mmCIF file of N, CA, C and O in Angstrom:
data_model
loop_
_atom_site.group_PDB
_atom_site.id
_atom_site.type_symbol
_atom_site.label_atom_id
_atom_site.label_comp_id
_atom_site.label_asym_id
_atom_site.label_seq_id
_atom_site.Cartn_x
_atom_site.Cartn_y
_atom_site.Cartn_z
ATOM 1 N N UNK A 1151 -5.595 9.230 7.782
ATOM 2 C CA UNK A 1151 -4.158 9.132 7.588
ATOM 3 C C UNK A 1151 -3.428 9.426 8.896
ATOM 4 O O UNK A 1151 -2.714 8.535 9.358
ATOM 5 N N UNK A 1152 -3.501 10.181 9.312
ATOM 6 C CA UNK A 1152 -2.997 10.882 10.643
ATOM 7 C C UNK A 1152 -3.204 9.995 11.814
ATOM 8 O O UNK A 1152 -2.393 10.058 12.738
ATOM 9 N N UNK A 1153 -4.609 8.844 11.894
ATOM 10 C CA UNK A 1153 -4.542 7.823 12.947
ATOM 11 C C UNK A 1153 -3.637 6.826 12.436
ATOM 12 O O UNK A 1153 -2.731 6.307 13.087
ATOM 13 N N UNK A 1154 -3.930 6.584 11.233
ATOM 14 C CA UNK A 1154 -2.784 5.164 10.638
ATOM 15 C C UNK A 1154 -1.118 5.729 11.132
ATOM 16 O O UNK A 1154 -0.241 4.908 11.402
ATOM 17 N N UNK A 1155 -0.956 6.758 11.171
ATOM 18 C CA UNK A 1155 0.322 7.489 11.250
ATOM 19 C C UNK A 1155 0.620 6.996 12.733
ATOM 20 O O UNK A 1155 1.543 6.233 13.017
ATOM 21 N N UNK A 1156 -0.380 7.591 13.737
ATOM 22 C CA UNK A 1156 -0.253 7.605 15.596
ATOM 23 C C UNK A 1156 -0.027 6.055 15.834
ATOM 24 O O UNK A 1156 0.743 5.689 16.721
ATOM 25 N N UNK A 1157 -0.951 4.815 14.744
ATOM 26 C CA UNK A 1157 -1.346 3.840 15.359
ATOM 27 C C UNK A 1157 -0.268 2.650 14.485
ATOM 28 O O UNK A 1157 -0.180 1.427 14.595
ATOM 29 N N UNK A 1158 0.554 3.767 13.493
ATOM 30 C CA UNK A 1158 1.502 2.472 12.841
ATOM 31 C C UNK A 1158 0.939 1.117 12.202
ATOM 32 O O UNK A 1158 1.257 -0.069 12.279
ATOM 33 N N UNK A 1159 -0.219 1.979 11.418
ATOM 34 C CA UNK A 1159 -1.373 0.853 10.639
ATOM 35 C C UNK A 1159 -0.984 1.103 9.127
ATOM 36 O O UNK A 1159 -0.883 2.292 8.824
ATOM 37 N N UNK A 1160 -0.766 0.247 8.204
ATOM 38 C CA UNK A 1160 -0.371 0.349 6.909
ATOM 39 C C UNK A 1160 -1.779 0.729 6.522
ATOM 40 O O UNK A 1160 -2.654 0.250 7.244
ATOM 41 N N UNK A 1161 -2.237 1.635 5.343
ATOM 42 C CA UNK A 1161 -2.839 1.965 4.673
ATOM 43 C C UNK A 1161 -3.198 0.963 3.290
ATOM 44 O O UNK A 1161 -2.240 0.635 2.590
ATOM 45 N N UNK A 1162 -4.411 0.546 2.959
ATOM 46 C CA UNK A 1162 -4.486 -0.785 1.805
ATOM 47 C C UNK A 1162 -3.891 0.278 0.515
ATOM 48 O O UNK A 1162 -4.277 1.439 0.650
ATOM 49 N N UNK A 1163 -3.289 0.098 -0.317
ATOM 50 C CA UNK A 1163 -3.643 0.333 -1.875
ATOM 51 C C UNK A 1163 -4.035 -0.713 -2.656
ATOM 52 O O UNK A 1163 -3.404 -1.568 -3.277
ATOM 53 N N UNK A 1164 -5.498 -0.424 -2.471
ATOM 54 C CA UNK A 1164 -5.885 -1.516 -3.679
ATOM 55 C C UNK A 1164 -5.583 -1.716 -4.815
ATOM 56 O O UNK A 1164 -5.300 -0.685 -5.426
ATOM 57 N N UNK A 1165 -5.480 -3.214 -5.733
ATOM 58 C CA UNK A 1165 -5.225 -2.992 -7.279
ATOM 59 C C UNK A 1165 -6.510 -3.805 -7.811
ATOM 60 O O UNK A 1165 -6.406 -4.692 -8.658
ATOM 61 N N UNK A 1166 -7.561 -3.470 -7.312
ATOM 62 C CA UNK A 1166 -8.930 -3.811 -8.028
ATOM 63 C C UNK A 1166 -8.972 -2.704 -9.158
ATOM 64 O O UNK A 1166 -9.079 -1.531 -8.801
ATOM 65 N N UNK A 1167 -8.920 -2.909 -10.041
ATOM 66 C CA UNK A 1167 -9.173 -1.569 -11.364
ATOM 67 C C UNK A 1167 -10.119 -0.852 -11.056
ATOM 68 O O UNK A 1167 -9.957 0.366 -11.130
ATOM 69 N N UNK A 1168 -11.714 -1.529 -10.506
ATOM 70 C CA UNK A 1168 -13.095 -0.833 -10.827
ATOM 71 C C UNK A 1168 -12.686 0.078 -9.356
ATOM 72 O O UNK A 1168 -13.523 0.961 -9.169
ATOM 73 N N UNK A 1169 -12.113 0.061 -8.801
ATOM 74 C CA UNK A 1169 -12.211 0.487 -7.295
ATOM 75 C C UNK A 1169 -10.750 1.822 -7.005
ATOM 76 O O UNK A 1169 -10.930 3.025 -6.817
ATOM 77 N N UNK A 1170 -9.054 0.910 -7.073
ATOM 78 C CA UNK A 1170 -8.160 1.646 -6.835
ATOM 79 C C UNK A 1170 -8.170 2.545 -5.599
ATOM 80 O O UNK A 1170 -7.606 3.638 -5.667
ATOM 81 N N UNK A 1171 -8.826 2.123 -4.383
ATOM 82 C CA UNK A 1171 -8.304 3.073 -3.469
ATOM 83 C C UNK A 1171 -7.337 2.488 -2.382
ATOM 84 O O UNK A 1171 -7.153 1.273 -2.305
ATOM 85 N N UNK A 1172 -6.863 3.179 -1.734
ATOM 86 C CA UNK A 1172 -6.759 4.840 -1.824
ATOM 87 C C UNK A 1172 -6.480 5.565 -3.194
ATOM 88 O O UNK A 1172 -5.821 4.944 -4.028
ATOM 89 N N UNK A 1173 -6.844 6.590 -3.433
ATOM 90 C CA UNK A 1173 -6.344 7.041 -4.923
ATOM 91 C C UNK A 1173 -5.304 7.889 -4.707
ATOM 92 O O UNK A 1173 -5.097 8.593 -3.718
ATOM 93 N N UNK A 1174 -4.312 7.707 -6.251
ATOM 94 C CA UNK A 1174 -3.196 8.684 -6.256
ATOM 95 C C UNK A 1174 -2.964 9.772 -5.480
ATOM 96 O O UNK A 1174 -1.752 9.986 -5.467
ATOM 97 N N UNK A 1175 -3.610 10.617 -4.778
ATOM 98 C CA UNK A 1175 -4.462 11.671 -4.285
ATOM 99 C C UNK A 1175 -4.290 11.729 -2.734
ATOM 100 O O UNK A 1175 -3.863 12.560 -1.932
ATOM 101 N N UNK A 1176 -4.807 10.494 -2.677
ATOM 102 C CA UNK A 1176 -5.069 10.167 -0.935
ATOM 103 C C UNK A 1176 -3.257 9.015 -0.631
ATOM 104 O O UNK A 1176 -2.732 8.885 0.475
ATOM 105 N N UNK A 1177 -2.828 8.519 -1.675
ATOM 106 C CA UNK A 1177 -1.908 7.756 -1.458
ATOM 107 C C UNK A 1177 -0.589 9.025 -1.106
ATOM 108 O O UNK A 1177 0.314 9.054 -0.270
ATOM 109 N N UNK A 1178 -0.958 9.846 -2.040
ATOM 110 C CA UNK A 1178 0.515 11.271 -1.927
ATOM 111 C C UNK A 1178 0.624 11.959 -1.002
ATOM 112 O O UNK A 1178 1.664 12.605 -0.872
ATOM 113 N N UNK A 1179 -0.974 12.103 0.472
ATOM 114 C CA UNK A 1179 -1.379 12.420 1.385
ATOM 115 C C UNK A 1179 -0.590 11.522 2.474
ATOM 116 O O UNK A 1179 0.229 11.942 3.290
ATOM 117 N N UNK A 1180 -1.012 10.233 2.305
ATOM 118 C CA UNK A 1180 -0.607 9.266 3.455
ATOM 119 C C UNK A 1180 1.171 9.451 3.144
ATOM 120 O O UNK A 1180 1.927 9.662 4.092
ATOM 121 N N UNK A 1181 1.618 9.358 1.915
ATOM 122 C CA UNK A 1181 3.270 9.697 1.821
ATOM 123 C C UNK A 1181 3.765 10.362 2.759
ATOM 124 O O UNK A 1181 4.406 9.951 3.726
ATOM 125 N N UNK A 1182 3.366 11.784 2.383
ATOM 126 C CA UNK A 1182 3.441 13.297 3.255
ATOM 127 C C UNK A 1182 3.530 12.796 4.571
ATOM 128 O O UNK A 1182 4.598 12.692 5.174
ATOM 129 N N UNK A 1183 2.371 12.466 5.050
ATOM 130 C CA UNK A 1183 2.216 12.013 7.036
ATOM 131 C C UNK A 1183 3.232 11.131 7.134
ATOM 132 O O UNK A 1183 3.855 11.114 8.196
ATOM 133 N N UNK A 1184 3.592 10.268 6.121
ATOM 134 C CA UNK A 1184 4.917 9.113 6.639
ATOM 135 C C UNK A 1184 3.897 8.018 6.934
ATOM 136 O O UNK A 1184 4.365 6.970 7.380
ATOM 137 N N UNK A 1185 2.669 8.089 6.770
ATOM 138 C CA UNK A 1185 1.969 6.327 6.439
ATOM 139 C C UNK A 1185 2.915 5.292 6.331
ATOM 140 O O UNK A 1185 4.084 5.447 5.978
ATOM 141 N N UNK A 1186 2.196 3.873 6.750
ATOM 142 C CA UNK A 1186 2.863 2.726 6.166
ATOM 143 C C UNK A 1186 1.717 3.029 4.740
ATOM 144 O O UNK A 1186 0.843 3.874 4.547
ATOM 145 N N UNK A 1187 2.179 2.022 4.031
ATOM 146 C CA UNK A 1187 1.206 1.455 2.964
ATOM 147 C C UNK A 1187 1.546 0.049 2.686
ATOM 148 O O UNK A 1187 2.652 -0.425 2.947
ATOM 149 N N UNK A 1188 -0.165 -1.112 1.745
ATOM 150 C CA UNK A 1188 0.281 -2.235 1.584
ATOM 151 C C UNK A 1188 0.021 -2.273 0.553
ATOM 152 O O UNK A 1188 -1.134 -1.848 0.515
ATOM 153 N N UNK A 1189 0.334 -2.519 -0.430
ATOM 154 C CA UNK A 1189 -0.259 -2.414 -2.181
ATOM 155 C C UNK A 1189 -0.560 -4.218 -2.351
ATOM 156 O O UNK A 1189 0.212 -5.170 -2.469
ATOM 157 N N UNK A 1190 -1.750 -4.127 -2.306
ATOM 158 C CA UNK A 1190 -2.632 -5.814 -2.764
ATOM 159 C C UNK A 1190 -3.504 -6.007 -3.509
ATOM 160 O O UNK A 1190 -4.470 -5.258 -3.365
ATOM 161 N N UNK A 1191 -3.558 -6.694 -4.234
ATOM 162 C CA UNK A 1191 -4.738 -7.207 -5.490
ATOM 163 C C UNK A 1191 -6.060 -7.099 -4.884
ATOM 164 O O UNK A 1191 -6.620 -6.243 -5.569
ATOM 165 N N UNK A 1192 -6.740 -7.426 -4.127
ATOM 166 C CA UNK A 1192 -7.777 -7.520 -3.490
ATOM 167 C C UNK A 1192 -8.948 -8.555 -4.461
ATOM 168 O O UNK A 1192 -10.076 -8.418 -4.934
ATOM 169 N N UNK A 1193 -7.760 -9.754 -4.392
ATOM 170 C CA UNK A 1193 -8.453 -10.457 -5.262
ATOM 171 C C UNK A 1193 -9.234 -11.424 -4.543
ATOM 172 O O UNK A 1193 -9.082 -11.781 -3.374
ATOM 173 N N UNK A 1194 -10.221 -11.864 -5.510
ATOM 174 C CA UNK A 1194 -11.536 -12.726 -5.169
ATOM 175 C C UNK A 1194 -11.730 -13.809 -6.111
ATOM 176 O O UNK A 1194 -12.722 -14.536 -6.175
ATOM 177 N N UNK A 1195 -10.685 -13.852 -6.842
ATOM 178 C CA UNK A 1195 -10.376 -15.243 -8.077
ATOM 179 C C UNK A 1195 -9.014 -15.354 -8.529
ATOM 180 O O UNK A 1195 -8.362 -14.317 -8.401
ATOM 181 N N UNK A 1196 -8.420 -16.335 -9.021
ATOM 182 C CA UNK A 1196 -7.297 -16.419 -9.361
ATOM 183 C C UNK A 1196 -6.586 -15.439 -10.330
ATOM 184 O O UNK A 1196 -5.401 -15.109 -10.310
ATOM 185 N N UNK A 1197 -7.963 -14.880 -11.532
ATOM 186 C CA UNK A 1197 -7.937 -14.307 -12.573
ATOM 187 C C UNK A 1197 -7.477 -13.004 -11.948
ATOM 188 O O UNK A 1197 -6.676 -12.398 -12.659
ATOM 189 N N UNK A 1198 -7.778 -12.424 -10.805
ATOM 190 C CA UNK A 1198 -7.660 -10.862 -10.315
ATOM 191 C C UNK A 1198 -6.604 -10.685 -9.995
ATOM 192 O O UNK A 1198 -6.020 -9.669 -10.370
ATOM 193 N N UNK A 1199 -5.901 -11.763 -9.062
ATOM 194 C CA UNK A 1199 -3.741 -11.648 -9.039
ATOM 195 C C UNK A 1199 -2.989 -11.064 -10.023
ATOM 196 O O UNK A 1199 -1.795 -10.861 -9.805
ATOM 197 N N UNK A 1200 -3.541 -10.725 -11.191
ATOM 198 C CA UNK A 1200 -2.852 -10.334 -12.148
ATOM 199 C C UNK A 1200 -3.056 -8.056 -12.283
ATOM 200 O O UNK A 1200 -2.491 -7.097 -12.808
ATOM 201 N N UNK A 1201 -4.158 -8.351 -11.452
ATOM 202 C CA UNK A 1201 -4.342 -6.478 -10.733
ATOM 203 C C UNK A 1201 -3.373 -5.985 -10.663
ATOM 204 O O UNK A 1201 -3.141 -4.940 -11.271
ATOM 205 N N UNK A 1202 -2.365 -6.676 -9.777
ATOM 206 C CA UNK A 1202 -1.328 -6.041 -8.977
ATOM 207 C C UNK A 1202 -0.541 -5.141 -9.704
ATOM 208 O O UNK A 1202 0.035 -4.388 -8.919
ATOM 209 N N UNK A 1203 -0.312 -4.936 -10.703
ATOM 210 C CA UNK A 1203 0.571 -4.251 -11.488
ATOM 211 C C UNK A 1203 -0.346 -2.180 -11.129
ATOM 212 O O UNK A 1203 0.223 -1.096 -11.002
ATOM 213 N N UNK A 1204 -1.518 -2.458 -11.101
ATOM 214 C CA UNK A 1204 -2.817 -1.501 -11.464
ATOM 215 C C UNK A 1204 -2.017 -0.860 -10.110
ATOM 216 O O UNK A 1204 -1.331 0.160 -10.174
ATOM 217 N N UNK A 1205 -2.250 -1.709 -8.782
ATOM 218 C CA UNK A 1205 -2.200 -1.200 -7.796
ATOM 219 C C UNK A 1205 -0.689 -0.312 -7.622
ATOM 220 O O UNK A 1205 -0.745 0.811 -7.120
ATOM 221 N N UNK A 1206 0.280 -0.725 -7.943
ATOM 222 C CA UNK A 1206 1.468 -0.251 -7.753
ATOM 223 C C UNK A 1206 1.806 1.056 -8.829
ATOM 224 O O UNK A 1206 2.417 2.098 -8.592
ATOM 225 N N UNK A 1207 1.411 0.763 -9.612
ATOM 226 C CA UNK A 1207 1.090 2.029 -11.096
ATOM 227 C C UNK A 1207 0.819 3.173 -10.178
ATOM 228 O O UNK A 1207 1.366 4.274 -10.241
ATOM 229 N N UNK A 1208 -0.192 2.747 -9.215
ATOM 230 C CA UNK A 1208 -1.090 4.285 -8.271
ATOM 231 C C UNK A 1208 -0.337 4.572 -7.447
ATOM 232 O O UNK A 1208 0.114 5.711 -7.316
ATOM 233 N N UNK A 1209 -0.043 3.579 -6.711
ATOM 234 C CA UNK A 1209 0.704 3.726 -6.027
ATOM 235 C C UNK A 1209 1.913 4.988 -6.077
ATOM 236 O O UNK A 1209 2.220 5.933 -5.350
ATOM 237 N N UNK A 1210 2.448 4.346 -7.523
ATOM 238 C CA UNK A 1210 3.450 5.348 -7.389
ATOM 239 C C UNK A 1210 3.146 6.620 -8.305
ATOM 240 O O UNK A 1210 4.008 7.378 -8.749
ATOM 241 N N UNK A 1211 1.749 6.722 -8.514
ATOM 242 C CA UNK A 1211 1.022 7.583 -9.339
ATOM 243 C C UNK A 1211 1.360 8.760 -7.821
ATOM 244 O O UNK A 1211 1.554 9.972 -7.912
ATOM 245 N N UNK A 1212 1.347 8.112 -6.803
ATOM 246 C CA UNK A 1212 0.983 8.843 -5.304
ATOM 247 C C UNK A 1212 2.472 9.247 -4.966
ATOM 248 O O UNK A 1212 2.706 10.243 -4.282
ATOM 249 N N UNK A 1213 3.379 8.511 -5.426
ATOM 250 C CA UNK A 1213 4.970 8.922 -4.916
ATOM 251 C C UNK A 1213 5.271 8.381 -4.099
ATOM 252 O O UNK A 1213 6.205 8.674 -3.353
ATOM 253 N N UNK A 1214 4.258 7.052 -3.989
ATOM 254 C CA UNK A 1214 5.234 5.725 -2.695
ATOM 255 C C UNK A 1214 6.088 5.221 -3.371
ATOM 256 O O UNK A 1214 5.976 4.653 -4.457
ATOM 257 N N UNK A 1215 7.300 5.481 -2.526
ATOM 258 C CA UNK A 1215 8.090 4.889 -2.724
ATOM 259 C C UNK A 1215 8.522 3.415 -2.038
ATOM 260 O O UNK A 1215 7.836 3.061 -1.079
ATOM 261 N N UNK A 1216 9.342 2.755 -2.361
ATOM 262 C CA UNK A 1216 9.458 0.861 -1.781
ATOM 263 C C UNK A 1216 9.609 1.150 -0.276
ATOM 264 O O UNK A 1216 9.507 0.196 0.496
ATOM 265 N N UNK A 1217 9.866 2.503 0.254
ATOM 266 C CA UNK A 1217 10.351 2.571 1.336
ATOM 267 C C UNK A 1217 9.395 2.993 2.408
ATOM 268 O O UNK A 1217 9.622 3.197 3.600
ATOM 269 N N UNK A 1218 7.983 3.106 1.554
ATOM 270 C CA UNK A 1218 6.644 3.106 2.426
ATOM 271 C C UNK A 1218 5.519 2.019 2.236
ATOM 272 O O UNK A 1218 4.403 1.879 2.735
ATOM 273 N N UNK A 1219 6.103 1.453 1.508
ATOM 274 C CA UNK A 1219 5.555 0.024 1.051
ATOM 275 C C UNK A 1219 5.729 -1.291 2.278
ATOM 276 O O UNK A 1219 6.906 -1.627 2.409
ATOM 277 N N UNK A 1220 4.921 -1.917 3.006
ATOM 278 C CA UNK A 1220 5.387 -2.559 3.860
ATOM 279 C C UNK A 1220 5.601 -4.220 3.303
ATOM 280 O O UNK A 1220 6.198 -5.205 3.738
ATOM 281 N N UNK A 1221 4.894 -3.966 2.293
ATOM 282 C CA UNK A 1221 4.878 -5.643 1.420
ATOM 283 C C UNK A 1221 6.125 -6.200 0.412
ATOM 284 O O UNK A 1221 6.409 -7.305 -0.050
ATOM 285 N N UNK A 1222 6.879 -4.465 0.296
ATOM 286 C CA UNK A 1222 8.499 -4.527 -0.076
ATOM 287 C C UNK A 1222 9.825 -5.071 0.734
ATOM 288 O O UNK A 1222 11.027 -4.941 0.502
ATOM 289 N N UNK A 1223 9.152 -5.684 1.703
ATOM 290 C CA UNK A 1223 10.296 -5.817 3.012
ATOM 291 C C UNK A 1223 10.324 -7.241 2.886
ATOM 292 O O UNK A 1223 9.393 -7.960 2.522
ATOM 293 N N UNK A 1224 11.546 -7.601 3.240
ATOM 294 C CA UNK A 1224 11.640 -9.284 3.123
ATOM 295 C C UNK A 1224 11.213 -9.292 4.387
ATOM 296 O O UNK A 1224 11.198 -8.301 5.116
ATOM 297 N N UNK A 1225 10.758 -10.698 4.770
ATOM 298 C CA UNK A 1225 10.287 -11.451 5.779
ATOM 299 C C UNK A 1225 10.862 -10.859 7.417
ATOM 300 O O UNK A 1225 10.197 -10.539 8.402
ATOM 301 N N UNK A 1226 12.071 -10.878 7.242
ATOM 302 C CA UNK A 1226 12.940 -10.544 8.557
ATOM 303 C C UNK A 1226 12.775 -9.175 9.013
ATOM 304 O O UNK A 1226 13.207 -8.896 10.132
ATOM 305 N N UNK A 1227 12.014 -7.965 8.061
ATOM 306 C CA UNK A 1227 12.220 -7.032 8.292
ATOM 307 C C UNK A 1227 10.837 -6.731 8.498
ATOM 308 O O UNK A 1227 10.636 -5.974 9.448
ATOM 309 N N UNK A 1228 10.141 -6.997 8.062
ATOM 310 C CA UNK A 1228 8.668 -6.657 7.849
ATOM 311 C C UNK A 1228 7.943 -7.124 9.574
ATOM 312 O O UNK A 1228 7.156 -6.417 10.205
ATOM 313 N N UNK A 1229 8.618 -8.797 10.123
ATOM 314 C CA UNK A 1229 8.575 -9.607 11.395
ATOM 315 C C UNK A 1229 8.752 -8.101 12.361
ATOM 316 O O UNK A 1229 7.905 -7.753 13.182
ATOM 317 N N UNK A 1230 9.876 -7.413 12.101
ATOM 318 C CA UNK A 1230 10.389 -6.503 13.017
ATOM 319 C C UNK A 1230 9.555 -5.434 13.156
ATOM 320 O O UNK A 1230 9.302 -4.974 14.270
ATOM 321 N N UNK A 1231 8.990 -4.881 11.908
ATOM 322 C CA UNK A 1231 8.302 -4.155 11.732
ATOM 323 C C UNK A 1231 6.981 -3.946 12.145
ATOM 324 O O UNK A 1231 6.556 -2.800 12.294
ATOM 325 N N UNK A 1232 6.183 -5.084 12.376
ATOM 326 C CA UNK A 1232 4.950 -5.673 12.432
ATOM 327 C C UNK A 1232 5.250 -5.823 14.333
ATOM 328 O O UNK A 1232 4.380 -5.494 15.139
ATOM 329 N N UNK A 1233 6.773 -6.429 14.799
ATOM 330 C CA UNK A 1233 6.569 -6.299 16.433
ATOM 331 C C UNK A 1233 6.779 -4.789 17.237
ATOM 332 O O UNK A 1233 6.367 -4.386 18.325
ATOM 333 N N UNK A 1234 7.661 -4.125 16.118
ATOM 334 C CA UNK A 1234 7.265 -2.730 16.900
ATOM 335 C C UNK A 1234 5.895 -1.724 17.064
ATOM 336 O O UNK A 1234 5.550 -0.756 17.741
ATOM 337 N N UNK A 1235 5.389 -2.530 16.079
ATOM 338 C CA UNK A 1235 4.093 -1.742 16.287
ATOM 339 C C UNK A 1235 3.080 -1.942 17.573
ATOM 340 O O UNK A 1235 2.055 -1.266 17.663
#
């Protein structure tokens, strides 16, 4: 957490069910440090896009809020976001 923090690297939250990491746990950790985070299906079929709900559930199981979420940013902001790093 603490390098993603120095190096301005979003953290995955997976929404694979069998899997879910980072967990609630480690997601409320990366909060704390001020992490980015990316909440994604980590899908491998069409059928798994429908995860995403799993992932964001933990997500905010962890207390991310939209405002550490980097996949919450429209296009223009996220561009900006992605060149300051």
């Amino acid at each position: 957490v603490a390098k993603a923090v120095e190096t301005g690297t979003a953290l995955e939250v997976s929404s694979q069910p069998h899997r879910l990491d980072l967990s609630d746990v480690h997601v409320r950790l990366a909060v704390e440090a001020g992490a980015w985070l990316a909440v994604d299906t980590d899908a491998h079929s069409i059928a798994a896009l429908g995860y995403l709900p799993f992932g964001v559930m933990n997500a905010r199981r962890g207390w991310a809020g939209a405002d550490r979420v980097v996949n919450t940013r429209s296009w223009p902001e996220l561009r900006d976001l992605l060149s300051a790093g």
